[in-house]
């Protein structure tokens, strides 16, 4: 489809930005649905975040994804921020609604959809979450609302404690936090239905790393990894061998993208097109 005077402009801002998969995913979706829209990546330096938000209004950019390191920095320049993004102090999606900039966080809903769509509904289940960084916080906030119990383990245990405190205060849910030690992982896994790795461990180039020993995995466990490069992390490979149910990082990637897509276009995203596009790109 050619770009015309009517083409709607979308994009992603971050720094660095050249490795973002968002342009490929969203352009594939626009093309499949024959929408006259284009999605670009913009490298925005820290000192230009406010200018970028003014530019979004001035140039009538219809939607933006926001990635590292600007997820919190954009907030003061938005007109509205939804409750989830406010609690997490992180926005990954901005919708320009006739000049009003509205911020959302779709990472948590992306993780929830990834589980639900892969027959692993976390409702009433015991969830063990590894990590307490940006992505982990969003996942924890959404899954805590569904799970019967949430255990958060993080290398920096203070981060896990702070996250658990926020969840307890805002959701009045039972949340346990501990340091991410081998012993705590092994022990907590015994009482878990769903394990989510929301740390960066296992990401290229350190593809032989996993925080979980293969022999701790069992068939009645669901294992989700948010690392999508490689698509099959060591954790996912070990989980498959243990006959556990697996949900790889591409699932969360496409479902958080699909949630942004729907906010912007008010249409269902073509999830299968996005999945195949992401897999093709990552297997290059
Ligand atoms: P993201 O936005 O992808 O979540 P982040 O906010 O930098 O990135 O979070 C990275 C997460 O991976 C953190 O939970 C981090 O643990 P710390 O809070 O202790 O830094 C975790 N992480 C990264 N490398 C790790 C490692 N080698 N072992 C254990 N956890 C690790």
Short mmCIF file of C-alpha atoms and ligand atoms in Angstrom, two decimals:
data_model
loop_
_atom_site.label_atom_id
_atom_site.label_comp_id
_atom_site.label_asym_id
_atom_site.label_seq_id
_atom_site.Cartn_x
_atom_site.Cartn_y
_atom_site.Cartn_z
CA UNK A 1 0.00 0.00 0.00
CA UNK A 2 1.38 3.41 -0.96
CA UNK A 3 1.73 6.26 1.48
CA UNK A 4 -0.66 9.09 0.63
CA UNK A 5 -1.63 12.45 2.05
CA UNK A 6 -4.22 10.66 4.17
CA UNK A 7 -1.93 8.04 5.68
CA UNK A 8 -2.14 7.90 9.49
CA UNK A 9 1.19 7.96 11.28
CA UNK A 10 2.07 5.79 14.28
CA UNK A 11 5.40 5.03 15.90
CA UNK A 12 7.51 3.89 18.79
CA UNK A 13 9.85 6.13 20.80
CA UNK A 14 12.82 4.96 22.83
CA UNK A 15 16.60 5.08 23.00
CA UNK A 16 18.05 2.88 21.55
CA UNK A 17 15.23 2.00 19.17
CA UNK A 18 16.65 0.33 16.05
CA UNK A 19 16.04 -3.22 17.35
CA UNK A 20 12.36 -2.64 18.14
CA UNK A 21 10.04 -5.21 16.55
CA UNK A 22 7.03 -2.86 16.85
CA UNK A 23 7.34 -1.35 13.33
CA UNK A 24 7.41 -4.78 11.69
CA UNK A 25 4.49 -6.08 13.77
CA UNK A 26 2.21 -3.08 13.34
CA UNK A 27 2.98 -2.49 9.66
CA UNK A 28 2.15 -6.17 8.98
CA UNK A 29 -1.15 -5.71 10.82
CA UNK A 30 -1.99 -2.46 8.97
CA UNK A 31 -1.20 -4.07 5.66
CA UNK A 32 -3.25 -7.20 6.41
CA UNK A 33 -6.28 -5.13 7.40
CA UNK A 34 -5.70 -2.72 4.49
CA UNK A 35 -5.53 0.28 6.81
CA UNK A 36 -3.95 3.40 5.32
CA UNK A 37 -1.46 3.71 8.18
CA UNK A 38 2.28 3.51 8.74
CA UNK A 39 4.39 2.79 11.83
CA UNK A 40 7.90 4.21 12.30
CA UNK A 41 10.64 4.05 14.94
CA UNK A 42 11.83 7.34 16.43
CA UNK A 43 15.00 7.57 18.49
CA UNK A 44 14.20 10.15 21.17
CA UNK A 45 16.86 11.34 23.58
CA UNK A 46 15.99 11.81 27.25
CA UNK A 47 16.10 15.61 27.03
CA UNK A 48 13.59 15.58 24.13
CA UNK A 49 10.73 13.63 25.69
CA UNK A 50 8.58 16.74 26.25
CA UNK A 51 9.29 17.95 22.69
CA UNK A 52 8.34 14.51 21.38
CA UNK A 53 4.95 14.73 23.12
CA UNK A 54 4.37 18.22 21.69
CA UNK A 55 5.43 16.90 18.31
CA UNK A 56 2.93 14.06 18.59
CA UNK A 57 0.17 16.65 19.00
CA UNK A 58 1.53 19.08 16.41
CA UNK A 59 2.04 16.44 13.72
CA UNK A 60 -1.15 14.56 14.64
CA UNK A 61 0.68 11.28 15.18
CA UNK A 62 -2.21 8.98 16.03
CA UNK A 63 -0.49 6.53 18.35
CA UNK A 64 2.88 5.81 19.92
CA UNK A 65 4.44 2.93 21.76
CA UNK A 66 6.91 4.01 24.43
CA UNK A 67 9.87 1.87 25.35
CA UNK A 68 13.03 2.12 27.47
CA UNK A 69 13.96 4.53 28.98
CA UNK A 70 10.91 6.81 28.57
CA UNK A 71 8.00 4.82 30.05
CA UNK A 72 7.78 7.02 33.17
CA UNK A 73 9.21 10.21 31.67
CA UNK A 74 6.30 10.72 29.23
CA UNK A 75 3.65 10.75 31.98
CA UNK A 76 3.79 14.45 33.00
CA UNK A 77 3.15 15.45 29.37
CA UNK A 78 -0.03 13.39 28.87
CA UNK A 79 -3.61 14.59 29.37
CA UNK A 80 -4.88 11.31 30.83
CA UNK A 81 -3.27 8.17 32.21
CA UNK A 82 -5.26 5.00 32.89
CA UNK A 83 -5.35 3.48 36.37
CA UNK A 84 -2.96 0.58 35.62
CA UNK A 85 -0.33 2.84 34.04
CA UNK A 86 -0.70 5.29 36.94
CA UNK A 87 -0.14 2.58 39.55
CA UNK A 88 2.86 1.23 37.66
CA UNK A 89 4.15 4.72 36.86
CA UNK A 90 4.80 3.41 33.35
CA UNK A 91 3.13 4.03 30.00
CA UNK A 92 3.88 1.92 26.92
CA UNK A 93 1.03 3.11 24.69
CA UNK A 94 -0.19 6.63 23.89
CA UNK A 95 -3.38 7.33 21.96
CA UNK A 96 -3.84 10.75 20.41
CA UNK A 97 -7.56 11.26 20.74
CA UNK A 98 -8.28 14.50 18.83
CA UNK A 99 -5.36 16.23 20.48
CA UNK A 100 -5.79 14.62 23.90
CA UNK A 101 -2.90 12.31 24.70
CA UNK A 102 -4.02 9.27 26.71
CA UNK A 103 -1.51 6.84 28.24
CA UNK A 104 -1.94 3.11 28.85
CA UNK A 105 0.12 0.11 29.93
CA UNK A 106 -0.51 -3.02 27.84
CA UNK A 107 2.33 -5.24 29.13
CA UNK A 108 0.21 -6.84 31.84
CA UNK A 109 -2.75 -7.49 29.57
CA UNK A 110 -0.27 -8.89 27.01
CA UNK A 111 0.98 -11.42 29.55
CA UNK A 112 -2.54 -12.32 30.65
CA UNK A 113 -3.72 -12.82 27.05
CA UNK A 114 -0.61 -14.87 26.26
CA UNK A 115 -1.54 -17.26 29.08
CA UNK A 116 -5.28 -17.32 28.35
CA UNK A 117 -4.84 -17.88 24.61
CA UNK A 118 -2.50 -20.78 25.32
CA UNK A 119 -4.96 -22.58 27.59
CA UNK A 120 -3.26 -21.46 30.79
CA UNK A 121 -5.79 -19.13 32.40
CA UNK A 122 -4.18 -17.84 35.62
CA UNK A 123 -7.57 -17.41 37.30
CA UNK A 124 -7.37 -18.98 40.78
CA UNK A 125 -3.87 -20.34 40.09
CA UNK A 126 -0.66 -20.00 42.12
CA UNK A 127 1.81 -17.90 40.16
CA UNK A 128 5.57 -17.69 40.71
CA UNK A 129 7.11 -14.60 39.11
CA UNK A 130 10.85 -14.20 38.62
CA UNK A 131 11.87 -10.55 38.37
CA UNK A 132 10.66 -7.18 39.64
CA UNK A 133 11.79 -4.83 36.83
CA UNK A 134 9.58 -2.82 34.50
CA UNK A 135 7.99 -5.73 32.64
CA UNK A 136 7.65 -7.83 35.81
CA UNK A 137 5.80 -5.02 37.61
CA UNK A 138 3.18 -4.78 34.85
CA UNK A 139 2.77 -8.56 34.74
CA UNK A 140 2.53 -8.77 38.53
CA UNK A 141 -0.16 -6.09 38.69
CA UNK A 142 -2.38 -7.87 36.16
CA UNK A 143 -1.77 -11.45 37.28
CA UNK A 144 -2.22 -10.59 40.97
CA UNK A 145 -5.82 -9.64 40.17
CA UNK A 146 -6.47 -13.17 38.82
CA UNK A 147 -4.17 -15.49 40.73
CA UNK A 148 -5.02 -17.06 44.08
CA UNK A 149 -1.45 -16.43 45.18
CA UNK A 150 1.53 -14.55 43.75
CA UNK A 151 5.13 -15.15 44.80
CA UNK A 152 7.71 -12.67 43.52
CA UNK A 153 11.41 -13.52 43.56
CA UNK A 154 14.00 -10.95 42.53
CA UNK A 155 17.79 -10.81 42.64
CA UNK A 156 17.53 -7.43 44.35
CA UNK A 157 15.07 -8.49 47.04
CA UNK A 158 14.19 -4.92 48.05
CA UNK A 159 12.64 -4.40 44.59
CA UNK A 160 10.48 -7.50 45.07
CA UNK A 161 9.40 -6.27 48.52
CA UNK A 162 8.44 -2.85 47.18
CA UNK A 163 6.42 -4.39 44.36
CA UNK A 164 4.64 -6.74 46.77
CA UNK A 165 3.83 -3.77 49.02
CA UNK A 166 2.26 -1.81 46.15
CA UNK A 167 0.18 -4.83 45.10
CA UNK A 168 -0.99 -5.49 48.64
CA UNK A 169 -1.99 -1.85 49.09
CA UNK A 170 -3.75 -1.39 45.76
CA UNK A 171 -5.30 -4.83 45.31
CA UNK A 172 -5.50 -6.22 48.88
CA UNK A 173 -4.07 -9.51 47.58
CA UNK A 174 -1.82 -12.08 49.19
CA UNK A 175 1.59 -11.45 47.67
CA UNK A 176 4.83 -12.97 48.93
CA UNK A 177 8.25 -11.56 48.04
CA UNK A 178 11.68 -13.09 48.54
CA UNK A 179 15.21 -12.96 47.22
CA UNK A 180 15.85 -14.86 44.00
CA UNK A 181 18.06 -17.66 45.32
CA UNK A 182 18.30 -21.21 43.96
CA UNK A 183 16.73 -22.52 47.14
CA UNK A 184 13.79 -20.11 46.98
CA UNK A 185 13.14 -20.90 43.31
CA UNK A 186 13.16 -24.66 43.95
CA UNK A 187 11.00 -24.37 47.07
CA UNK A 188 8.45 -21.95 45.58
CA UNK A 189 8.10 -24.03 42.41
CA UNK A 190 6.75 -26.96 44.44
CA UNK A 191 3.59 -24.97 45.23
CA UNK A 192 3.15 -23.20 41.88
CA UNK A 193 0.91 -23.78 38.88
CA UNK A 194 2.42 -21.10 36.65
CA UNK A 195 6.04 -19.92 36.46
CA UNK A 196 6.80 -16.64 34.68
CA UNK A 197 10.36 -15.60 33.91
CA UNK A 198 10.21 -11.81 33.68
CA UNK A 199 13.97 -11.33 34.03
CA UNK A 200 16.31 -10.95 31.08
CA UNK A 201 18.12 -14.20 31.92
CA UNK A 202 18.35 -16.47 28.84
CA UNK A 203 18.35 -13.60 26.35
CA UNK A 204 20.85 -13.61 23.49
CA UNK A 205 23.83 -13.91 23.70
CA UNK A 206 23.53 -15.76 27.05
CA UNK A 207 21.28 -18.46 25.59
CA UNK A 208 22.52 -21.25 27.88
CA UNK A 209 21.41 -19.50 31.07
CA UNK A 210 18.29 -20.21 33.10
CA UNK A 211 17.35 -19.41 36.69
CA UNK A 212 15.54 -22.74 36.95
CA UNK A 213 17.14 -26.19 37.02
CA UNK A 214 15.62 -28.56 34.47
CA UNK A 215 14.85 -31.18 37.13
CA UNK A 216 12.67 -28.78 39.13
CA UNK A 217 10.18 -28.59 36.24
CA UNK A 218 7.18 -30.91 36.13
CA UNK A 219 4.35 -31.76 33.70
CA UNK A 220 1.57 -29.99 35.65
CA UNK A 221 3.38 -26.65 35.47
CA UNK A 222 2.88 -23.87 32.90
CA UNK A 223 6.13 -22.07 32.06
CA UNK A 224 6.03 -18.64 30.46
CA UNK A 225 9.17 -16.77 29.44
CA UNK A 226 9.01 -13.11 28.42
CA UNK A 227 12.41 -13.38 26.70
CA UNK A 228 11.64 -13.67 22.97
CA UNK A 229 15.15 -13.65 21.53
CA UNK A 230 15.80 -16.57 21.18
CA UNK A 231 12.19 -17.74 20.77
CA UNK A 232 13.13 -21.01 22.50
CA UNK A 233 15.09 -20.04 25.60
CA UNK A 234 16.86 -22.66 27.71
CA UNK A 235 13.97 -22.42 30.17
CA UNK A 236 11.39 -23.09 27.43
CA UNK A 237 13.45 -26.00 26.05
CA UNK A 238 13.82 -27.55 29.52
CA UNK A 239 10.11 -27.07 30.21
CA UNK A 240 9.19 -28.82 26.96
CA UNK A 241 11.43 -31.75 27.87
CA UNK A 242 9.74 -31.91 31.28
CA UNK A 243 6.38 -32.03 29.43
CA UNK A 244 5.26 -28.78 31.06
CA UNK A 245 2.98 -26.43 29.14
CA UNK A 246 5.04 -23.62 27.58
CA UNK A 247 4.26 -20.06 26.51
CA UNK A 248 7.20 -18.37 24.78
CA UNK A 249 8.10 -14.67 24.78
CA UNK A 250 6.67 -14.03 21.32
CA UNK A 251 3.21 -14.60 22.78
CA UNK A 252 3.53 -11.72 25.26
CA UNK A 253 5.19 -9.54 22.61
CA UNK A 254 2.34 -9.94 20.13
CA UNK A 255 -0.45 -9.73 22.67
CA UNK A 256 0.82 -6.49 24.22
CA UNK A 257 1.19 -5.16 20.66
CA UNK A 258 -2.32 -6.34 19.81
CA UNK A 259 -3.70 -4.54 22.87
CA UNK A 260 -2.03 -1.27 21.74
CA UNK A 261 -3.35 -1.83 18.21
CA UNK A 262 -6.91 -2.11 19.50
CA UNK A 263 -6.59 1.04 21.62
CA UNK A 264 -5.47 2.99 18.53
CA UNK A 265 -7.73 1.52 15.84
CA UNK A 266 -10.70 0.19 17.80
CA UNK A 267 -10.25 -3.02 15.79
CA UNK A 268 -9.19 -6.55 16.69
CA UNK A 269 -5.53 -7.02 15.82
CA UNK A 270 -4.65 -9.85 13.41
CA UNK A 271 -2.75 -11.77 16.08
CA UNK A 272 -1.76 -14.70 13.85
CA UNK A 273 -0.29 -12.33 11.24
CA UNK A 274 1.67 -10.58 13.98
CA UNK A 275 2.86 -13.93 15.40
CA UNK A 276 4.12 -15.20 12.04
CA UNK A 277 5.76 -11.85 11.29
CA UNK A 278 7.58 -11.84 14.65
CA UNK A 279 8.69 -15.48 14.31
CA UNK A 280 10.00 -14.90 10.77
CA UNK A 281 11.95 -11.84 11.88
CA UNK A 282 13.42 -13.55 14.96
CA UNK A 283 14.42 -16.67 13.04
CA UNK A 284 16.46 -14.68 10.51
P1 LIG B 1 12.53 -4.90 31.81
O1 LIG B 1 11.99 -3.59 31.40
O2 LIG B 1 12.82 -5.82 30.65
O3 LIG B 1 11.74 -5.55 32.86
P2 LIG B 1 14.45 -4.19 33.87
O4 LIG B 1 13.46 -3.24 34.43
O5 LIG B 1 15.86 -3.75 33.72
O6 LIG B 1 14.01 -4.62 32.39
O7 LIG B 1 14.37 -5.56 34.71
C1 LIG B 1 15.25 -6.61 34.52
C2 LIG B 1 14.90 -7.72 35.51
O8 LIG B 1 15.76 -8.85 35.26
C3 LIG B 1 15.12 -7.34 36.95
O9 LIG B 1 14.19 -8.02 37.76
C4 LIG B 1 16.55 -7.84 37.21
O10 LIG B 1 16.85 -8.08 38.57
P3 LIG B 1 17.42 -6.88 39.52
O11 LIG B 1 16.22 -6.06 39.91
O12 LIG B 1 18.05 -7.57 40.66
O13 LIG B 1 18.40 -6.12 38.67
C5 LIG B 1 16.49 -9.16 36.47
N1 LIG B 1 17.81 -9.68 36.10
C6 LIG B 1 18.64 -9.24 35.13
N2 LIG B 1 19.76 -10.00 35.08
C7 LIG B 1 19.63 -10.96 36.04
C8 LIG B 1 20.44 -12.04 36.50
N3 LIG B 1 21.63 -12.32 35.93
N4 LIG B 1 19.97 -12.81 37.51
C9 LIG B 1 18.77 -12.56 38.07
N5 LIG B 1 17.96 -11.55 37.70
C10 LIG B 1 18.38 -10.74 36.70
#
